[in-house]
Coordinates of C-alpha atoms in Angstrom, one line a residue:
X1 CA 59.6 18.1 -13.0
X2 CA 60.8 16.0 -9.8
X3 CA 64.5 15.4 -9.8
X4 CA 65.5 12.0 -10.1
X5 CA 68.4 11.6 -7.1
X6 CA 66.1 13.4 -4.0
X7 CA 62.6 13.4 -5.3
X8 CA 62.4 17.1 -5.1
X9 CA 60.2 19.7 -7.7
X10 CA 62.8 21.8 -10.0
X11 CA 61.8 24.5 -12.1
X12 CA 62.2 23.6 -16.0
X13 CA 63.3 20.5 -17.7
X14 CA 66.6 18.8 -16.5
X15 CA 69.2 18.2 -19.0
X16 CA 73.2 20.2 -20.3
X17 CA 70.7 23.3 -20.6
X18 CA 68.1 22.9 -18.4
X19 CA 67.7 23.9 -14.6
X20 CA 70.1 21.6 -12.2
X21 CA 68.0 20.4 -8.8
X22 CA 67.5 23.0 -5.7
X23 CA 68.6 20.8 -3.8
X24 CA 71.3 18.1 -5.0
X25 CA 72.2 20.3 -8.0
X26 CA 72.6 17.8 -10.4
X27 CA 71.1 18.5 -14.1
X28 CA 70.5 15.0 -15.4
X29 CA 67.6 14.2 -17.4
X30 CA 65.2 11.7 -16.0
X31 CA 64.7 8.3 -17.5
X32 CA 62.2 5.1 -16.9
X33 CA 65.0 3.2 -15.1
X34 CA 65.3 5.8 -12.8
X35 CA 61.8 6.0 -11.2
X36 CA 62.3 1.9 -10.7
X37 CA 64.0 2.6 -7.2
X38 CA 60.6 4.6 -5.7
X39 CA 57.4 2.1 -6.4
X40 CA 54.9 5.2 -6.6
X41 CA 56.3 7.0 -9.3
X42 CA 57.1 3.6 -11.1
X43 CA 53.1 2.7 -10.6
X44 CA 52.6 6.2 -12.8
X45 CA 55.3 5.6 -15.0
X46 CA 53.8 2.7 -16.6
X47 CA 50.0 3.4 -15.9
X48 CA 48.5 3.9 -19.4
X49 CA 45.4 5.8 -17.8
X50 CA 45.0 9.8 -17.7
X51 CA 46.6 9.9 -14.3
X52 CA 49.5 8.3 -15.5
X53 CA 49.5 10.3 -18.6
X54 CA 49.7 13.4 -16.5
X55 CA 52.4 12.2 -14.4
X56 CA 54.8 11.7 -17.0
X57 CA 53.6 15.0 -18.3
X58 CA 54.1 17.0 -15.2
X59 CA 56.2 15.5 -12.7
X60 CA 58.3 12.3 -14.5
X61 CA 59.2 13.8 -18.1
X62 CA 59.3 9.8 -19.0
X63 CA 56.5 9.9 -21.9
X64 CA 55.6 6.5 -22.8
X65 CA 55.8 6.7 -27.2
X66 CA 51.7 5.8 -26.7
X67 CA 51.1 9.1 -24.5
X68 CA 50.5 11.0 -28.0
X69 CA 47.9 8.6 -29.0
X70 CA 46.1 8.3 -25.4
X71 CA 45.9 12.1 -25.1
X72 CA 44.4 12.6 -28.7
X73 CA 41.9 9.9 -27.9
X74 CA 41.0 11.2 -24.7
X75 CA 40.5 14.6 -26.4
X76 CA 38.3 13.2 -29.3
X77 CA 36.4 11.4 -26.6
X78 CA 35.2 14.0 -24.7
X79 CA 34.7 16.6 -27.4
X80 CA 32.1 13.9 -28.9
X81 CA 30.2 13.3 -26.0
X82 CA 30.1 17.6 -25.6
X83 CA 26.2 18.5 -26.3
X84 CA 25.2 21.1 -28.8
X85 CA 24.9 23.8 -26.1
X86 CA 27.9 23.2 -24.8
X87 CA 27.8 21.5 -21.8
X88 CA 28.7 17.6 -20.6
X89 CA 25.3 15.7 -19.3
X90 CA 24.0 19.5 -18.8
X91 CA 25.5 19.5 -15.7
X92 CA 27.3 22.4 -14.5
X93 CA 29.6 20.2 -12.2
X94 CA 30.4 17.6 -15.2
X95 CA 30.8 20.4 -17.1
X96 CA 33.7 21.9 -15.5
X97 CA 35.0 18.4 -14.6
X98 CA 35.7 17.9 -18.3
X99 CA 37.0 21.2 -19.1
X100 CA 39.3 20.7 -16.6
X101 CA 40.5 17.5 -17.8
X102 CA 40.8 18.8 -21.3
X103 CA 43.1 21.6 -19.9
X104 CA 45.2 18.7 -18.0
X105 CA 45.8 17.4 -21.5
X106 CA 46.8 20.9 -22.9
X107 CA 43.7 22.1 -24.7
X108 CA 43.2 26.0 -24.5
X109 CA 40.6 28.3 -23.2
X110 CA 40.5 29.8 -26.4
X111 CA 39.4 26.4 -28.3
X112 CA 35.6 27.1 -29.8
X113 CA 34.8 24.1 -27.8
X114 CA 35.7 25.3 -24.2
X115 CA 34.5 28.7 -24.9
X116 CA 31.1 27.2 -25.9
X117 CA 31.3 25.2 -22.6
X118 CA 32.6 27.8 -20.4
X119 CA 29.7 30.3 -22.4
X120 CA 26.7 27.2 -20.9
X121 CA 28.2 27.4 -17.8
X122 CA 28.4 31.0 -16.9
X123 CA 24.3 31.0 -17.9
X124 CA 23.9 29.1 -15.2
X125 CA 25.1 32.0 -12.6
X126 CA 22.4 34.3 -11.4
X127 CA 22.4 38.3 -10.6
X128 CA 23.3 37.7 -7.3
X129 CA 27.0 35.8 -8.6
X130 CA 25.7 32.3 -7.3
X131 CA 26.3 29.0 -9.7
X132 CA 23.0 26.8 -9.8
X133 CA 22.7 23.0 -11.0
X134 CA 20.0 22.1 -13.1
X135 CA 17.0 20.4 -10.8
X136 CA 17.1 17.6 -13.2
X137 CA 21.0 16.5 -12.7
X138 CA 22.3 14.0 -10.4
X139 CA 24.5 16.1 -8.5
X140 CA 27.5 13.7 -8.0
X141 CA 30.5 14.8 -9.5
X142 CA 34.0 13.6 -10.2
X143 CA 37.2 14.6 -8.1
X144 CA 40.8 14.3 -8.5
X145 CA 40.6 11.2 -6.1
X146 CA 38.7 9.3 -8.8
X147 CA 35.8 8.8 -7.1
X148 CA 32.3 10.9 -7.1
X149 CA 30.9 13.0 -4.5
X150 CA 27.8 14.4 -4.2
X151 CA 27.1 18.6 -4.2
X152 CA 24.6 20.5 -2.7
X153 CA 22.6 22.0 -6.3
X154 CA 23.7 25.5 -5.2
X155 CA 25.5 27.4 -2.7
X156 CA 29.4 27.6 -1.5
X157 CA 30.5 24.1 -1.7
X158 CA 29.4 23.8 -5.4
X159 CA 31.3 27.6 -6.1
X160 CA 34.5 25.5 -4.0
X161 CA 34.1 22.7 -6.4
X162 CA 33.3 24.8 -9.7
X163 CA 36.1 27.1 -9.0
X164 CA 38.9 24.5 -8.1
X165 CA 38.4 23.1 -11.9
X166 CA 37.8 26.3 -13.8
X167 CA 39.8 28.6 -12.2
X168 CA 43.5 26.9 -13.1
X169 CA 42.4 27.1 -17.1
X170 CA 43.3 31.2 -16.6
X171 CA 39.6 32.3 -16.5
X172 CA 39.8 34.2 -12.9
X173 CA 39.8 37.3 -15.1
X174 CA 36.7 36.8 -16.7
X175 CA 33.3 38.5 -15.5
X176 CA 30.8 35.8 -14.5
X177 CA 34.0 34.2 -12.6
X178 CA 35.1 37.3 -10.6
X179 CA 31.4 37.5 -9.5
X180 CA 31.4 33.9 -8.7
X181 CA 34.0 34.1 -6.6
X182 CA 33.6 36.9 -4.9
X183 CA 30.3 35.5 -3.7
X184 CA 32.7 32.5 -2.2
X185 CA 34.1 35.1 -0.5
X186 CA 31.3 37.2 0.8
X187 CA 28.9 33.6 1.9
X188 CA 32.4 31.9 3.3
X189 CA 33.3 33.3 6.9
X190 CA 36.2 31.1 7.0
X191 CA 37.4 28.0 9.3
X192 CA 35.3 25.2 9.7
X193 CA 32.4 24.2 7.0
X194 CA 30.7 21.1 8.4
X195 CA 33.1 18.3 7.9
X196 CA 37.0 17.9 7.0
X197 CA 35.9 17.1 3.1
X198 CA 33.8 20.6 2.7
X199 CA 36.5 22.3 4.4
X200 CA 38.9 20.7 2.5
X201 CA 36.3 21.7 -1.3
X202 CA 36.9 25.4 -0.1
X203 CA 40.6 25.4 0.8
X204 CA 41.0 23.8 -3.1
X205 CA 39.3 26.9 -4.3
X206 CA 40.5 29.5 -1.8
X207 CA 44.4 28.0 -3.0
X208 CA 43.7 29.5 -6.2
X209 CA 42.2 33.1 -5.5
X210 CA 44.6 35.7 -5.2
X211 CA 42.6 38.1 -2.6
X212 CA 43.5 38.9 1.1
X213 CA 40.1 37.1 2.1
X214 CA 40.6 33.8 0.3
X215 CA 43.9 33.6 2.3
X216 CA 42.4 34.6 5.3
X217 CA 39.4 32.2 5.2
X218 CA 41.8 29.4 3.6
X219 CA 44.4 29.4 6.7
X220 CA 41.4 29.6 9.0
X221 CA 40.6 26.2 7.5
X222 CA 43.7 24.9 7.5
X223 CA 44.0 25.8 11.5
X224 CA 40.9 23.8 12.1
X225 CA 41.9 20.7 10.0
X226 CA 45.0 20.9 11.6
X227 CA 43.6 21.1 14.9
X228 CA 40.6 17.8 14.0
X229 CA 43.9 15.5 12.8
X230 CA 44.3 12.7 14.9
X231 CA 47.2 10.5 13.9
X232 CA 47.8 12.3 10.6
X233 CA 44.2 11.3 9.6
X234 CA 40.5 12.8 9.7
X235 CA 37.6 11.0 10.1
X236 CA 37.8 8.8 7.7
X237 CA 41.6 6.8 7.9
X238 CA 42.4 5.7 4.5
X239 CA 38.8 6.3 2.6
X240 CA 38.2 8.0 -0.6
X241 CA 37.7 11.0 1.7
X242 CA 41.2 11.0 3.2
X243 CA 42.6 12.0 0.2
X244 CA 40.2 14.4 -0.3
X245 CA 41.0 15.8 2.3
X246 CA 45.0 15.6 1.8
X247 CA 44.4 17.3 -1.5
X248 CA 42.7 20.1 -0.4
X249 CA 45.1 20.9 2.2
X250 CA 48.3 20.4 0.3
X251 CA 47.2 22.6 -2.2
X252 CA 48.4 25.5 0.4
X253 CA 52.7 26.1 1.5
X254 CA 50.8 26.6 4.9
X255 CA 49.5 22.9 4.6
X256 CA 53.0 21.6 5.0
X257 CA 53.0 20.5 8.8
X258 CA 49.9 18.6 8.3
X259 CA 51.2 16.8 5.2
X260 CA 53.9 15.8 7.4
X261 CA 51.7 14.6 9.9
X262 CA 50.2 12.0 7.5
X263 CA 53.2 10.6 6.1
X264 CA 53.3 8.2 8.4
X265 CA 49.7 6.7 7.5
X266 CA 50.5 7.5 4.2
X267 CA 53.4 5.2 4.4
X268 CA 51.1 2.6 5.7
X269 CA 48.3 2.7 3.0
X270 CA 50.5 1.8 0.1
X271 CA 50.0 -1.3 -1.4
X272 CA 53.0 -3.5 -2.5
X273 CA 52.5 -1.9 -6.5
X274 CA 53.9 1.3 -5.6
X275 CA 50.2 2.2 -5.6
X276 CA 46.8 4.0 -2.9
X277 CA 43.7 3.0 -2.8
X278 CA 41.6 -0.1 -4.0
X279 CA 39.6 2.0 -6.5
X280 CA 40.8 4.7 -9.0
X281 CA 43.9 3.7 -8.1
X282 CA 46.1 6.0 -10.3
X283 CA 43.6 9.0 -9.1
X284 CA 44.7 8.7 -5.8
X285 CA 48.8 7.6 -6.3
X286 CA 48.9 10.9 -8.9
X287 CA 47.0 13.0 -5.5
X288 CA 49.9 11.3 -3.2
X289 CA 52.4 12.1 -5.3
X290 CA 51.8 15.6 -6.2
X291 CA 50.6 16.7 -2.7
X292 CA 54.6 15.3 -1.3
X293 CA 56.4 16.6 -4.0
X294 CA 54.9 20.1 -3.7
X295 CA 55.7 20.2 -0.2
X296 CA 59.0 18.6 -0.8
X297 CA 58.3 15.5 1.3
X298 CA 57.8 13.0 -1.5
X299 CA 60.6 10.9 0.0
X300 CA 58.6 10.4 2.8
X301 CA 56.6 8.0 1.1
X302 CA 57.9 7.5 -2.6
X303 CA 61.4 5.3 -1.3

């Protein structure tokens, strides 16, 4: 949860028994009225979407009393549309999309449902530990900025993108993962891919992989990103793609200068709601938001 008074993560709920702040060490739980002062984090308080959901989940601990209802709806929503075999539109990248969501709303990777999913999906890897899309499949997927992008049917960036959603519901342990991502790690030399937003696919991945390698290859990336920032953006200043971008590289402690670096733009693209972007709005505020506070430069932008 952020602490109300500096904007900073603490570990554990706030409250007489809770955890007081790291840095101002006050204990106080937060409230609605108190996210009023810093417009982003009043945008998510009130947002009645998923992102906002999340937020008061995660970060705010300000549940709205129609959370309960939204998340149960969301769940019954997604299980329904689930096919017989498992997957979501027998795609491989909506597939993990929407397991990931359902583990942002606290469903378990022990539910039938998710193992059936996770069960479709890992048929889809081959002897050789490489993911493939069916030919069929539109291969544009969803991302955290609310927006699709579009995959290569095979390869590392679709392992980047597939791993970044399944690996945070505990599954690195699993078989058919560990082979998955160790051919990440084997076909990935590190650094550059072709552009800032496959670089930035990989270092979402690589954030999550506890191996030598991945950190290797991942602050590689990070040096190059780093090193193509002009005027804390890439190449595209403000786009869908920015935040992309921003996502990917806050998602490493070592992606802290750069961070920094686009606060200032940052700063800049919020509109007078507290709010980013034109579309998927509360995608891109929750990506803002999260990507600050983990670095502990939320205030940056949030006052």
């Amino acid at each position: 949860m952020l602490c109300p008074t500096c904007l900073v993560p603490r570990p554990g709920d706030a409250g007489p028994e809770g955890h007081s702040c790291p840095r101002c060490g006050q204990a106080q739980a937060a409230s609605l009225a108190e996210w009023q002062a810093f417009p982003p984090l009043r945008f998510l308080a009130h947002d009645r979407s998923l992102p906002g959901l999340i937020a008061r989940r995660t970060l705010l601990g300000t549940p709205l009393p129609t959370d309960g209802a939204l998340a149960a709806g969301r769940i019954r929503s997604l299980l329904a549309a689930q096919l017989s075999g498992g997957s979501w539109n027998a795609s491989i990248g909506w597939t993990a999309w929407y397991l990931y969501e359902l583990h942002l709303l606290g469903v378990g990777r022990d539910r039938p449902e998710v193992r059936r999913a996770l069960a479709w999906i890992y048929d889809r890897l081959d002897r050789f530990g490489e993911f493939h899309e069916r030919a069929e499949v539109v291969n544009s997927y969803p991302t955290v900025m609310g927006e699709e992008q579009a995959m290569a049917r095979r390869g590392i960036d679709l392992h980047g993108y597939l791993l970044a959603h399944l690996l945070p519901l505990g599954v690195g342990d699993e078989p058919p993962i560990r082979r998955a991502t160790e051919f990440l790690l084997e076909r990935y030399p590190g650094g550059r891919r072709c552009c800032p937003r496959c670089t930035a696919n990989l270092l979402a991945a690589l954030a999550l992989v506890p191996d030598d390698r991945a950190r290797a290859k991942g602050l590689a990336a990070l040096a190059w990103l780093a090193e193509s920032q002009r005027d804390g953006y890439w190449r595209h200043r403000g786009g869908p793609l920015f935040y992309f971008t921003l996502h990917g590289v806050g998602a490493w402690p070592e992606g802290r200068e750069i961070v920094a670096r686009a606060a200032p733009l940052v700063r800049q693209l919020r509109q007078p709601d507290g709010g980013w972007g034109v579309r998927a709005r509360a995608e891109k505020t929750l990506l803002v938001v999260t990507t600050f506070a983990r670095h502990g430069l939320l205030p940056e932008v949030a006052a």
